[in-house]
C-alpha atoms as one frame of an Amber mdcrd trajectory, in Angstrom:
protein
  -3.178 211.714-100.375  -6.595 210.572-101.632  -6.481 207.686 -99.147  -6.206
 210.216 -96.283  -9.351 212.001 -97.483 -11.143 208.674 -97.801 -10.052 207.689
 -94.275 -11.164 211.057 -92.946 -14.576 210.932 -94.640 -15.365 207.296 -93.848
 -14.311 207.394 -90.211 -15.974 210.763 -89.637 -19.163 209.189 -90.995 -18.692
 206.125 -88.756 -18.115 208.351 -85.745 -21.186 210.411 -86.555 -23.638 207.548
 -87.113 -22.293 204.595 -85.091 -24.278 205.148 -81.916 -23.579 202.573 -79.228
 -19.841 202.162 -78.974 -17.092 200.331 -80.804 -19.074 197.302 -81.947 -21.610
 199.607 -83.555 -18.839 200.704 -85.949 -18.562 197.174 -87.394 -21.274 197.593
 -90.048 -19.447 200.723 -91.215 -16.144 198.844 -91.330 -17.650 196.051 -93.417
 -19.036 198.684 -95.774 -15.647 200.422 -96.000 -13.920 197.085 -96.666 -16.321
 196.315 -99.497 -15.690 199.657-101.227 -11.968 200.361-100.779  -8.876 198.317
-101.542  -6.932 199.594 -98.516  -9.007 197.432 -96.164 -10.315 193.888 -96.573
 -13.248 192.090 -94.980 -10.836 189.396 -93.783  -8.757 191.970 -91.889 -11.750
 193.040 -89.773 -11.560 189.912 -87.608  -7.874 190.603 -86.924  -8.725 194.241
 -86.296 -11.330 193.283 -83.684  -8.978 190.835 -81.966  -6.184 193.404 -81.743
  -8.576 196.197 -80.733 -10.089 194.069 -77.968  -6.623 193.092 -76.758  -5.240
 196.625 -76.494  -6.177 199.340 -74.022  -8.635 201.995 -75.124 -12.027 202.233
 -76.758 -12.724 199.538 -79.327 -13.868 201.907 -82.094 -10.839 204.154 -81.682
  -8.477 201.177 -81.713 -10.119 199.840 -84.884  -9.902 203.239 -86.590  -6.238
 203.527 -85.653  -5.536 199.995 -86.902  -7.351 200.544 -90.209  -5.776 203.947
 -90.765  -2.298 202.650 -89.988  -2.652 199.783 -92.453  -4.039 202.112 -95.108
  -1.505 204.968 -94.812   0.938 204.343 -91.985   1.165 206.463 -88.844  -0.427
 209.498 -90.497  -3.355 207.333 -91.647  -3.810 206.027 -88.103  -3.867 209.550
 -86.694  -6.284 210.831 -89.364  -8.715 207.906 -88.988  -8.668 208.169 -85.194
  -9.239 211.930 -85.151 -11.965 211.631 -87.794 -13.765 208.989 -85.713 -13.754
 211.001 -82.482 -14.393 214.444 -84.015 -18.189 214.031 -84.435 -18.561 212.914
 -80.816 -16.472 215.826 -79.635 -18.537 218.331 -81.623 -21.841 216.802 -80.552
 -20.940 216.574 -76.865 -19.858 220.221 -76.815 -23.150 221.263 -78.417 -25.212
 218.990 -76.187 -23.461 220.182 -73.052 -24.406 223.744 -73.929 -28.126 223.016
 -74.283 -28.638 219.895 -72.162 -30.008 221.648 -69.127 -32.831 223.158 -71.190
 -33.926 219.894 -72.803 -33.053 216.997 -70.499 -36.649 216.654 -69.280 -38.154
 217.222 -72.724 -40.467 214.362 -73.732 -39.185 214.360 -77.329 -35.585 213.934
 -76.135 -36.578 211.066 -73.824 -38.546 209.367 -76.608 -35.645 209.737 -79.028
 -33.260 207.989 -76.646 -35.837 205.296 -75.923 -36.087 204.660 -79.680 -32.318
 204.582 -80.171 -31.732 201.831 -77.596 -33.312 198.951 -79.581 -31.661 200.165
 -82.794 -28.245 200.158 -81.159 -28.925 196.720 -79.671 -29.789 195.382 -83.135
 -26.624 196.867 -84.655 -24.467 195.313 -81.934 -26.235 191.937 -82.295 -25.694
 191.980 -86.074 -22.021 192.842 -85.586 -21.682 190.088 -82.984 -23.182 187.549
 -85.389 -20.806 188.615 -88.172 -17.798 188.196 -85.888 -18.997 184.805 -84.622
 -19.684 183.659 -88.165 -16.145 184.548 -89.259 -14.485 183.155 -86.121 -16.451
 179.964 -85.444 -17.764 178.815 -88.796 -16.034 177.958 -92.076 -18.864 178.577
 -94.506 -16.491 178.858 -97.488 -15.073 175.369 -96.868 -18.570 173.973 -96.392
 -19.781 175.500 -99.681 -16.900 173.817-101.518 -17.270 170.356 -99.974 -20.913
 170.435 -98.826 -19.734 168.296 -95.918 -21.467 169.378 -92.677 -18.291 168.561
 -90.730 -16.524 171.367 -92.627 -18.989 173.987 -91.404 -17.479 174.465 -87.951
 -13.992 175.661 -87.017 -13.577 173.083 -84.240 -10.475 174.618 -82.650 -12.132
 178.032 -82.383 -15.426 176.525 -81.201 -13.675 174.547 -78.450 -11.793 177.664
 -77.356 -15.042 179.658 -77.351 -16.823 177.053 -75.203 -13.834 176.744 -72.862
 -13.564 180.523 -72.394 -17.307 180.814 -71.813 -17.213 178.028 -69.226 -14.144
 179.495 -67.479 -15.687 182.979 -67.361 -18.915 181.637 -65.867 -17.099 179.454
 -63.356 -14.201 181.620 -62.182 -15.327 185.237 -62.753 -11.795 186.564 -63.352
 -10.934 189.799 -65.100 -11.668 189.652 -68.872  -8.074 190.601 -69.747  -6.966
 187.179 -68.478  -9.288 185.454 -70.935  -8.267 187.754 -73.783  -4.569 187.078
 -73.085  -5.228 183.336 -72.791  -7.147 183.282 -76.071  -4.345 185.219 -77.778
  -1.790 182.678 -76.546  -4.014 179.785 -77.717  -4.415 181.447 -81.111  -0.650
 181.752 -81.467   0.082 178.235 -80.215  -2.646 176.478 -82.189  -2.598 178.885
 -85.152  -6.373 179.137 -85.379  -6.453 181.546 -88.284
């Protein structure tokens, strides 16, 4: 039962402070993984891959995934509801008073200040994901061989997907499905 309270508190906090969408929740997830035994840092990469591959908002999918692995279906429901509850409360309050303040200079300045902060959070999360997916720092630190620094299979897949997306401009779900198939076939984990 304590795990449910922890899920509720941590994902409510993530939902309240992670401004900018699903990727902005990644720093919170890394923090959660470092403090609780029901989630590991290693599982975050899998969580992102599954969340990106399934329909729905990324943050909600990650909360559901983490909650399910921590406490089953009930954990998934609690984590998901806790993540969306702050947004629901805030949007109801904002909708009530928005008309009065939408042209207020302080409100405009606040949003202008939030944009670079959100961009930095997303960039940091992106770097953490790329570092885990494309580089094998742990292997390099053991061998100190520069050739062990890069996960060559993942790097080749990354470059191929990037090139295909730039060249053919197909729907992203095709690339996600293709990468999932490659991951299964070549066992890139």
